[in-house]
């Protein structure tokens, strides 16, 4: 089996972890190597003919299961509606002090949603003011529980403009960065994507997108709020909020507390970031991915022999 075929199978294997079939164009975008389009299309057709890959309408999948296609189409339809809501959420949250950029992340950024989907958001804040911004935003989120809209405000990944680099470099983080849908902060996301060009090592055909992001227009109220904290007292407060939050998370993780979805909390906090702990979901997913690729390739090689 050619290396190109193996890479196509590996790409489908990654998205199969999420039960998400791909179109031919999408396979090409997430392929880990560059190649001529003609060679790529020929390899895809060959994998279908040899029954290593199943094709339903315009979708390709490792599983001979049309339910996956129906699931995706329904999920794409629901995602379109939820993305429209996310844009309104972004327009609201960008008004908070020190917020410089907002993007959709998670499954919604891959154009998929179901009845239980949240709006996951990736937030970029001003230098050394991440914890003031985050605290204000999460105090606001507590109010959304009163109207049962908390799932629209899942602000689970923050970085600040001091350190725009995503330090974990692997197929998972590359895919997450490449599929972000920037909503607000066009210049900030241009800087962010320039700081993370390493993703091209994993996804050389996927171009990072910023065209959808709106420019940030700071209101007078936002400027006043930032002026209040643009001093040494603001530095002290930001560091204090970091320590308080990090200590609270450590206690919750020791007690194996769960979120409202029944998932054990695992967060990582630093001066310039707050994010889900990579040792939790991310590392487990990568292990599953490696095992799946090995199984798929072994099965296909056995059939070829």
Tab-separated table of C-alpha atoms in Angstrom:
chain	number	residue	atom	x	y	z
A	1	UNK	CA	0.000	0.000	0.000
A	2	UNK	CA	1.332	3.443	-0.927
A	3	UNK	CA	2.212	6.104	1.634
A	4	UNK	CA	-0.516	8.330	0.204
A	5	UNK	CA	-3.142	5.669	0.808
A	6	UNK	CA	-1.869	5.195	4.367
A	7	UNK	CA	-2.146	8.921	5.014
A	8	UNK	CA	-5.697	9.018	3.669
A	9	UNK	CA	-6.627	6.147	5.971
A	10	UNK	CA	-4.948	7.891	8.908
A	11	UNK	CA	-6.944	11.061	8.217
A	12	UNK	CA	-10.217	9.139	8.101
A	13	UNK	CA	-9.196	7.264	11.250
A	14	UNK	CA	-8.747	10.515	13.175
A	15	UNK	CA	-12.219	11.791	12.333
A	16	UNK	CA	-13.696	8.331	12.825
A	17	UNK	CA	-12.863	8.778	16.511
A	18	UNK	CA	-15.637	11.379	16.443
A	19	UNK	CA	-17.900	9.306	14.127
A	20	UNK	CA	-17.507	12.015	11.500
A	21	UNK	CA	-17.251	11.028	7.808
A	22	UNK	CA	-15.469	13.395	5.437
A	23	UNK	CA	-15.897	14.657	1.901
A	24	UNK	CA	-13.014	14.219	-0.524
A	25	UNK	CA	-12.156	17.913	-0.211
A	26	UNK	CA	-12.055	17.637	3.578
A	27	UNK	CA	-9.806	14.580	3.476
A	28	UNK	CA	-7.388	16.564	1.332
A	29	UNK	CA	-7.458	19.554	3.687
A	30	UNK	CA	-6.637	17.397	6.720
A	31	UNK	CA	-4.112	15.186	4.950
A	32	UNK	CA	-0.725	15.244	6.755
A	33	UNK	CA	1.224	15.475	3.470
A	34	UNK	CA	1.203	17.562	0.324
A	35	UNK	CA	0.465	15.766	-2.930
A	36	UNK	CA	-0.887	16.357	-6.414
A	37	UNK	CA	-4.677	16.517	-6.456
A	38	UNK	CA	-4.823	13.976	-9.282
A	39	UNK	CA	-2.768	11.460	-7.279
A	40	UNK	CA	-4.918	12.079	-4.225
A	41	UNK	CA	-8.202	11.538	-6.067
A	42	UNK	CA	-6.838	8.392	-7.713
A	43	UNK	CA	-5.797	7.013	-4.316
A	44	UNK	CA	-9.239	7.745	-2.827
A	45	UNK	CA	-10.995	5.944	-5.664
A	46	UNK	CA	-8.644	2.988	-5.271
A	47	UNK	CA	-9.358	2.694	-1.541
A	48	UNK	CA	-13.091	2.602	-2.283
A	49	UNK	CA	-12.676	0.011	-5.038
A	50	UNK	CA	-10.592	-2.163	-2.713
A	51	UNK	CA	-13.224	-1.684	0.025
A	52	UNK	CA	-10.789	-0.239	2.523
A	53	UNK	CA	-12.994	2.875	2.537
A	54	UNK	CA	-16.759	3.171	2.107
A	55	UNK	CA	-18.356	5.959	0.061
A	56	UNK	CA	-21.926	7.170	0.606
A	57	UNK	CA	-22.995	10.044	-1.616
A	58	UNK	CA	-20.129	12.548	-1.246
A	59	UNK	CA	-18.888	11.196	2.095
A	60	UNK	CA	-16.056	8.774	2.850
A	61	UNK	CA	-15.796	6.672	6.001
A	62	UNK	CA	-13.978	3.647	7.375
A	63	UNK	CA	-17.269	2.138	8.507
A	64	UNK	CA	-19.899	0.624	6.255
A	65	UNK	CA	-22.656	2.426	8.119
A	66	UNK	CA	-24.973	4.938	6.444
A	67	UNK	CA	-26.157	6.110	9.869
A	68	UNK	CA	-22.907	8.074	10.134
A	69	UNK	CA	-23.884	10.073	7.057
A	70	UNK	CA	-27.339	10.837	8.424
A	71	UNK	CA	-25.790	11.819	11.752
A	72	UNK	CA	-23.369	14.207	10.076
A	73	UNK	CA	-25.994	15.863	7.887
A	74	UNK	CA	-28.279	16.453	10.876
A	75	UNK	CA	-25.312	17.732	12.868
A	76	UNK	CA	-24.293	20.143	10.103
A	77	UNK	CA	-27.830	21.527	9.968
A	78	UNK	CA	-27.962	22.103	13.728
A	79	UNK	CA	-24.475	23.601	13.700
A	80	UNK	CA	-25.522	26.299	11.243
A	81	UNK	CA	-28.158	27.505	13.695
A	82	UNK	CA	-25.841	27.309	16.699
A	83	UNK	CA	-23.057	29.187	14.897
A	84	UNK	CA	-25.515	32.039	14.273
A	85	UNK	CA	-26.122	32.152	18.034
A	86	UNK	CA	-22.386	31.959	18.710
A	87	UNK	CA	-21.834	35.099	16.642
A	88	UNK	CA	-24.229	36.996	18.906
A	89	UNK	CA	-22.458	35.585	21.971
A	90	UNK	CA	-19.126	36.730	20.568
A	91	UNK	CA	-20.476	40.254	19.981
A	92	UNK	CA	-21.476	40.351	23.653
A	93	UNK	CA	-18.331	38.893	25.202
A	94	UNK	CA	-15.917	41.028	23.182
A	95	UNK	CA	-17.271	43.989	25.162
A	96	UNK	CA	-15.684	42.681	28.372
A	97	UNK	CA	-12.490	44.389	29.601
A	98	UNK	CA	-9.222	43.064	28.192
A	99	UNK	CA	-10.876	40.669	25.719
A	100	UNK	CA	-9.044	40.929	22.395
A	101	UNK	CA	-10.291	37.932	20.405
A	102	UNK	CA	-13.040	35.293	20.450
A	103	UNK	CA	-13.359	32.164	18.305
A	104	UNK	CA	-15.585	29.104	18.160
A	105	UNK	CA	-13.767	25.894	19.073
A	106	UNK	CA	-14.681	22.265	19.757
A	107	UNK	CA	-17.105	20.241	17.671
A	108	UNK	CA	-19.014	23.337	16.573
A	109	UNK	CA	-15.891	24.646	14.830
A	110	UNK	CA	-16.003	21.453	12.737
A	111	UNK	CA	-19.566	22.346	11.740
A	112	UNK	CA	-21.232	19.738	13.956
A	113	UNK	CA	-23.804	20.003	16.744
A	114	UNK	CA	-26.372	17.766	18.399
A	115	UNK	CA	-29.077	18.318	20.998
A	116	UNK	CA	-26.506	18.413	23.816
A	117	UNK	CA	-23.934	20.652	22.127
A	118	UNK	CA	-22.411	23.657	23.850
A	119	UNK	CA	-20.839	26.731	22.315
A	120	UNK	CA	-17.162	26.219	23.130
A	121	UNK	CA	-15.143	29.410	22.941
A	122	UNK	CA	-11.444	30.191	22.595
A	123	UNK	CA	-10.570	33.548	24.156
A	124	UNK	CA	-7.516	35.782	23.707
A	125	UNK	CA	-6.993	38.512	26.301
A	126	UNK	CA	-4.649	41.453	26.778
A	127	UNK	CA	-1.168	40.837	28.161
A	128	UNK	CA	-1.117	40.000	31.887
A	129	UNK	CA	-4.841	40.595	32.332
A	130	UNK	CA	-6.182	37.140	31.497
A	131	UNK	CA	-7.386	36.419	35.020
A	132	UNK	CA	-9.191	39.717	35.475
A	133	UNK	CA	-10.935	39.209	32.127
A	134	UNK	CA	-11.763	35.581	32.835
A	135	UNK	CA	-13.145	36.300	36.303
A	136	UNK	CA	-15.456	39.010	35.007
A	137	UNK	CA	-16.670	36.776	32.188
A	138	UNK	CA	-17.323	33.839	34.477
A	139	UNK	CA	-19.176	35.976	36.997
A	140	UNK	CA	-21.407	36.914	34.085
A	141	UNK	CA	-21.741	33.246	33.133
A	142	UNK	CA	-23.161	32.487	36.578
A	143	UNK	CA	-26.054	34.794	35.711
A	144	UNK	CA	-26.757	32.776	32.555
A	145	UNK	CA	-27.650	29.773	34.718
A	146	UNK	CA	-30.717	31.706	35.818
A	147	UNK	CA	-32.064	31.691	32.259
A	148	UNK	CA	-30.601	28.261	31.389
A	149	UNK	CA	-28.243	29.609	28.722
A	150	UNK	CA	-24.969	28.589	30.341
A	151	UNK	CA	-24.243	26.154	27.492
A	152	UNK	CA	-23.862	29.163	25.184
A	153	UNK	CA	-20.903	30.427	27.228
A	154	UNK	CA	-18.424	27.553	27.551
A	155	UNK	CA	-15.260	29.656	27.789
A	156	UNK	CA	-12.875	26.794	28.476
A	157	UNK	CA	-9.641	27.911	26.801
A	158	UNK	CA	-7.917	31.258	27.381
A	159	UNK	CA	-4.552	32.618	26.322
A	160	UNK	CA	-3.192	36.159	26.442
A	161	UNK	CA	-1.285	38.128	23.842
A	162	UNK	CA	1.938	37.712	25.813
A	163	UNK	CA	2.123	34.066	24.694
A	164	UNK	CA	0.059	33.206	21.619
A	165	UNK	CA	1.866	29.936	20.920
A	166	UNK	CA	0.008	26.675	21.541
A	167	UNK	CA	2.782	24.661	23.170
A	168	UNK	CA	1.366	21.134	22.748
A	169	UNK	CA	2.155	20.271	19.138
A	170	UNK	CA	0.364	17.221	17.770
A	171	UNK	CA	-2.371	16.245	15.334
A	172	UNK	CA	-5.087	17.054	17.878
A	173	UNK	CA	-3.926	20.581	18.694
A	174	UNK	CA	-3.083	21.271	15.042
A	175	UNK	CA	-6.628	20.299	14.048
A	176	UNK	CA	-8.133	22.374	16.845
A	177	UNK	CA	-6.121	25.455	15.855
A	178	UNK	CA	-6.797	25.018	12.138
A	179	UNK	CA	-10.553	24.658	12.602
A	180	UNK	CA	-11.089	27.621	14.927
A	181	UNK	CA	-13.751	29.991	13.633
A	182	UNK	CA	-12.665	33.514	14.637
A	183	UNK	CA	-15.635	35.722	15.475
A	184	UNK	CA	-14.086	38.900	16.868
A	185	UNK	CA	-10.572	40.288	16.776
A	186	UNK	CA	-9.310	40.072	13.204
A	187	UNK	CA	-5.832	41.495	13.844
A	188	UNK	CA	-5.386	39.480	17.023
A	189	UNK	CA	-6.161	36.215	15.244
A	190	UNK	CA	-3.815	37.156	12.445
A	191	UNK	CA	-1.086	37.379	15.087
A	192	UNK	CA	-2.272	34.134	16.678
A	193	UNK	CA	-2.134	32.161	13.449
A	194	UNK	CA	1.267	33.645	12.596
A	195	UNK	CA	2.499	32.411	15.979
A	196	UNK	CA	1.221	28.903	15.244
A	197	UNK	CA	2.462	28.185	11.742
A	198	UNK	CA	3.817	24.908	13.151
A	199	UNK	CA	0.360	23.464	12.370
A	200	UNK	CA	1.450	23.268	8.719
A	201	UNK	CA	3.771	20.429	9.699
A	202	UNK	CA	0.675	18.370	10.496
A	203	UNK	CA	-1.830	19.921	8.072
A	204	UNK	CA	0.098	21.365	5.105
A	205	UNK	CA	-3.060	21.743	2.972
A	206	UNK	CA	-5.215	23.495	5.590
A	207	UNK	CA	-5.143	27.268	5.450
A	208	UNK	CA	-5.847	29.074	8.711
A	209	UNK	CA	-8.887	31.312	8.477
A	210	UNK	CA	-9.449	34.804	9.853
A	211	UNK	CA	-11.766	36.316	7.252
A	212	UNK	CA	-14.874	35.807	9.400
A	213	UNK	CA	-13.537	37.757	12.398
A	214	UNK	CA	-14.860	41.254	13.064
A	215	UNK	CA	-12.520	44.053	14.122
A	216	UNK	CA	-12.671	44.973	17.809
A	217	UNK	CA	-14.357	48.286	18.550
A	218	UNK	CA	-13.801	49.161	22.191
A	219	UNK	CA	-16.668	50.943	23.904
A	220	UNK	CA	-16.171	53.831	26.304
A	221	UNK	CA	-17.216	51.614	29.218
A	222	UNK	CA	-14.607	49.005	28.275
A	223	UNK	CA	-11.895	51.664	28.019
A	224	UNK	CA	-12.815	53.048	31.449
A	225	UNK	CA	-12.807	49.574	33.042
A	226	UNK	CA	-9.374	48.841	31.591
A	227	UNK	CA	-8.036	52.211	32.704
A	228	UNK	CA	-8.984	51.356	36.286
A	229	UNK	CA	-6.809	48.222	36.256
A	230	UNK	CA	-3.916	49.480	34.090
A	231	UNK	CA	-1.623	49.949	37.070
A	232	UNK	CA	0.383	47.920	39.629
A	233	UNK	CA	-2.806	47.188	41.557
A	234	UNK	CA	-4.137	45.482	38.440
A	235	UNK	CA	-1.011	43.299	38.322
A	236	UNK	CA	-1.554	42.279	41.947
A	237	UNK	CA	-5.231	41.529	41.341
A	238	UNK	CA	-4.544	39.427	38.246
A	239	UNK	CA	-1.968	37.324	40.120
A	240	UNK	CA	-4.313	36.943	43.065
A	241	UNK	CA	-7.173	35.721	40.884
A	242	UNK	CA	-4.806	33.204	39.269
A	243	UNK	CA	-3.787	31.779	42.660
A	244	UNK	CA	-7.357	31.625	43.946
A	245	UNK	CA	-8.666	29.871	40.838
A	246	UNK	CA	-5.725	27.463	40.533
A	247	UNK	CA	-6.041	26.451	44.199
A	248	UNK	CA	-9.773	25.894	43.846
A	249	UNK	CA	-9.235	23.731	40.758
A	250	UNK	CA	-6.543	21.672	42.493
A	251	UNK	CA	-8.930	20.885	45.340
A	252	UNK	CA	-11.699	19.915	42.926
A	253	UNK	CA	-9.362	17.665	40.928
A	254	UNK	CA	-8.097	15.946	44.080
A	255	UNK	CA	-11.701	15.234	45.010
A	256	UNK	CA	-12.425	14.149	41.400
A	257	UNK	CA	-15.285	16.611	41.113
A	258	UNK	CA	-17.383	16.383	37.966
A	259	UNK	CA	-18.856	19.054	35.741
A	260	UNK	CA	-22.542	19.223	34.785
A	261	UNK	CA	-21.894	16.603	32.077
A	262	UNK	CA	-20.522	14.089	34.545
A	263	UNK	CA	-16.908	14.522	33.359
A	264	UNK	CA	-14.161	14.726	35.978
A	265	UNK	CA	-12.666	18.207	36.031
A	266	UNK	CA	-9.084	18.521	34.801
A	267	UNK	CA	-7.854	22.057	34.197
A	268	UNK	CA	-4.406	23.568	33.806
A	269	UNK	CA	-3.729	27.177	34.809
A	270	UNK	CA	-0.800	29.537	34.275
A	271	UNK	CA	-0.145	33.264	34.080
A	272	UNK	CA	-0.791	33.424	30.340
A	273	UNK	CA	-3.255	30.562	29.826
A	274	UNK	CA	-6.031	28.456	31.260
A	275	UNK	CA	-7.105	25.291	29.467
A	276	UNK	CA	-8.270	21.702	29.862
A	277	UNK	CA	-5.365	19.632	31.202
A	278	UNK	CA	-3.594	18.056	28.167
A	279	UNK	CA	-2.816	14.952	30.227
A	280	UNK	CA	-6.519	14.231	30.448
A	281	UNK	CA	-8.604	14.163	27.231
A	282	UNK	CA	-5.887	15.133	24.762
A	283	UNK	CA	-3.347	12.434	25.625
A	284	UNK	CA	-6.048	9.761	25.814
A	285	UNK	CA	-7.398	10.768	22.408
A	286	UNK	CA	-3.937	10.612	20.825
A	287	UNK	CA	-3.406	7.122	22.259
A	288	UNK	CA	-6.753	5.999	20.794
A	289	UNK	CA	-5.794	7.565	17.477
A	290	UNK	CA	-2.465	5.747	17.274
A	291	UNK	CA	-4.139	2.434	18.118
A	292	UNK	CA	-6.870	2.995	15.541
A	293	UNK	CA	-4.420	3.861	12.771
A	294	UNK	CA	-2.389	0.731	13.554
A	295	UNK	CA	-5.499	-1.439	13.466
A	296	UNK	CA	-6.781	0.082	10.211
A	297	UNK	CA	-3.445	-0.231	8.429
A	298	UNK	CA	-2.883	-3.747	9.699
A	299	UNK	CA	-6.313	-4.835	8.480
A	300	UNK	CA	-5.829	-3.222	5.075
A	301	UNK	CA	-2.336	-4.642	4.611
A	302	UNK	CA	-3.656	-8.085	5.492
A	303	UNK	CA	-6.387	-7.795	2.881
A	304	UNK	CA	-3.863	-6.647	0.260
A	305	UNK	CA	-1.574	-9.603	1.014
